[in-house]
């Protein structure tokens, strides 16, 4: 097989196919599918992925592969298949799909180095080039025409490994090490010769004489209370030497984790885990929905399922939403499986992520816990995939390729014949609907552990507060409850959703929200021309001066920021200690954890924050949760607004009273009668599901209809509108009469970074030709996309409608 079929790194529709390249003689047998290669392409040399090997081509004159970038394939055959599937499903280019599966470090330019791992002689072919050195630049290996086959073999035998040296600083961490340059007798002699006032230098030397091991400069300074300058004097005298040593990056030190052991399952847990474990044993693929209220012990079900997988010698992927990937969460998995767990988290540096990824690639771990992209972990023997909080929208990637981790998980589960477990207290409507239809298997945990009850939820009608003369953003009830906790030295979590800031218009007197007459979606306020617009259809109207419902003049747009809340809270309850958590206070690396630790240590009475505090927090001393404006999500221009409100209120409520102290939740709202607010306060998911499904059916939304969202953006507004119109016209000719096409209409966020955004949306039940039609249309605009800075985004499964 001397021909490689390659996907090249040119994201364009003409190049979105396989190109044939000749494998040079000396690389035959070593080039394998899943490796990255450098190939000539036009006048340039570019990167590409080898997908297949063959020995015939339809073309006569083939160019040769210039170079291989990997010695061992970075993508497995399964991931190569998966990439094709993703690119078809999401209308993205093959190259984008493959790039998305690899850690950042492998996308950047880097140098490679071969590292000797053995003290023994290497096989002749290699030792000749290594010449007893410990490391060898890969370039030198190539120049001297080293045998790749021999290298591959040596790597498989663990004699050599490839190290990637990236030029960015973060990928390589080193520390300065100090070691004695003389034996200890000489050091003692040197001490005697130093003048009496050089006491610090003497101390250092005697420490080095007593401890023969090299020591890091940092440690030396801190033990002896000395400085770099003093050490340097000794280095200059030739008594000590310094060198730099790479630190093995381990952001989650294993010894920090307290070991935990399997708990005896409750009856409900045992019933839920049985079918999962049966699938693991029988190597069978099913999708399970584990529907369990917060605190019902879902994690223990995950852990004991994973245990079974490990015992079978297989591997497990656990996905957790980015913001729930806290040290607390990591502890639960590391505590049970120790160093058998890799963690993939976006807060890790590119180098740290790469280290974790390599542990997976080398099969040094059997479990990975991570955010969305961990679903691509290059395991080859998967025994289970778990997606916790499966309803979270962060599982959908909002950039090329626009894949959903759930779909990828199910693809992989099917490939590996293993179960996929979706866990949530508030499943996505689509997921629950599939479980109802029997496409997924429903497993339920209805009780909280230790028979703890869910905290009681009080709905406070903010319209009545206003009528009674309270103009503050805190109801009397909430203020009293906070003061009560302060007196009892218990803690409060206050939740404010900032999304939807200043967008919808509401009457503060009667809670009426202005909605589109055609779409059942709140209209969005546009400050520049004082108009209200629907972002699904093209309806618009002027900003009303009076409430259309009660004629009050207190109708205005709605929204407040966390900072403002903190200010008024401080005025209202001056002695409360507050920690504010939002994008502003958590920007710095590690800030998130630091603030949570402070709160956990009781350094504050109130944790005030945005959606980032809604998940995963588990503080025993929190007995009150306050939701300042339950409605802020409800009126987003999004057909999932009610569902998101229900999810959020449920999640937030779950933060209170998780342990022995009973919890209380106060929810402030202008629409206490809205079914999502009311049913969330009763923890009644099934009723919410039924009600919401009726709405979806009536207004033709998922899961009854599929949606495709096309967003066009350009610096020139006219251009953006024009292109959107053209696309709409073209689509109109292609769609069946059952499909409906909405738009062109401005996106809810009409201008971002000086680019105007327009969109159109397709609602349909069955359009088998849709992908092809859209690809055709996209190809027509490709020239303009390249030349004219036009952007057209197609989302086949939109979760963000902004
Ligand atoms: P969920 O993930 O459903 O929100 P958790 O897994 O966090 O629930 O469980 C809540 C608490 O109950 C945790 O502190 C957990 O350790 C504990 N727990 C779970 N299962 C058991 C069990 N079988 N016996 C005793 N405690 C349990
Ligand atoms: Zn509308
Ligand atoms: Zn009104």
PDB file of N, CA and C and ligand atoms in Angstrom, residues 516-521 523 534-539, ligand 2:
ATOM      1  N   UNK A 516     -44.498  38.441  21.030  1.00  0.00           N
ATOM      2  CA  UNK A 516     -44.859  38.459  19.616  1.00  0.00           C
ATOM      3  C   UNK A 516     -46.194  37.755  19.423  1.00  0.00           C
ATOM      4  N   UNK A 517     -47.097  38.385  18.670  1.00  0.00           N
ATOM      5  CA  UNK A 517     -48.397  37.750  18.445  1.00  0.00           C
ATOM      6  C   UNK A 517     -48.297  36.454  17.629  1.00  0.00           C
ATOM      7  N   UNK A 518     -47.173  36.232  16.940  1.00  0.00           N
ATOM      8  CA  UNK A 518     -47.071  35.056  16.076  1.00  0.00           C
ATOM      9  C   UNK A 518     -46.216  33.945  16.662  1.00  0.00           C
ATOM     10  N   UNK A 519     -45.362  34.252  17.611  1.00  0.00           N
ATOM     11  CA  UNK A 519     -44.336  33.280  17.995  1.00  0.00           C
ATOM     12  C   UNK A 519     -44.341  32.863  19.460  1.00  0.00           C
ATOM     13  N   UNK A 520     -45.122  33.492  20.297  1.00  0.00           N
ATOM     14  CA  UNK A 520     -45.109  33.159  21.713  1.00  0.00           C
ATOM     15  C   UNK A 520     -43.718  33.356  22.316  1.00  0.00           C
ATOM     16  N   UNK A 521     -43.067  34.400  21.912  1.00  0.00           N
ATOM     17  CA  UNK A 521     -41.705  34.671  22.354  1.00  0.00           C
ATOM     18  C   UNK A 521     -41.664  36.146  22.747  1.00  0.00           C
ATOM     19  N   UNK A 523     -40.763  39.859  22.984  1.00  0.00           N
ATOM     20  CA  UNK A 523     -40.135  40.768  22.027  1.00  0.00           C
ATOM     21  C   UNK A 523     -38.886  41.370  22.669  1.00  0.00           C
ATOM     22  N   UNK A 534     -39.436  40.967  17.116  1.00  0.00           N
ATOM     23  CA  UNK A 534     -39.436  39.523  17.309  1.00  0.00           C
ATOM     24  C   UNK A 534     -38.254  38.977  16.526  1.00  0.00           C
ATOM     25  N   UNK A 535     -37.527  38.077  17.150  1.00  0.00           N
ATOM     26  CA  UNK A 535     -36.337  37.588  16.475  1.00  0.00           C
ATOM     27  C   UNK A 535     -36.537  36.263  15.788  1.00  0.00           C
ATOM     28  N   UNK A 536     -37.767  35.838  15.735  1.00  0.00           N
ATOM     29  CA  UNK A 536     -38.042  34.618  14.988  1.00  0.00           C
ATOM     30  C   UNK A 536     -38.706  34.978  13.670  1.00  0.00           C
ATOM     31  N   UNK A 537     -39.753  35.808  13.764  1.00  0.00           N
ATOM     32  CA  UNK A 537     -40.376  36.265  12.530  1.00  0.00           C
ATOM     33  C   UNK A 537     -39.995  37.727  12.378  1.00  0.00           C
ATOM     34  N   UNK A 538     -40.648  38.469  11.529  1.00  0.00           N
ATOM     35  CA  UNK A 538     -40.198  39.844  11.320  1.00  0.00           C
ATOM     36  C   UNK A 538     -41.073  40.864  12.021  1.00  0.00           C
ATOM     37  N   UNK A 539     -41.925  40.392  12.904  1.00  0.00           N
ATOM     38  CA  UNK A 539     -42.828  41.326  13.573  1.00  0.00           C
ATOM     39  C   UNK A 539     -42.069  42.383  14.381  1.00  0.00           C
TER      40      UNK A 539
HETATM   41 ZN1  LIG B   2     -42.636  36.537  15.870  1.00  0.00          ZN
END
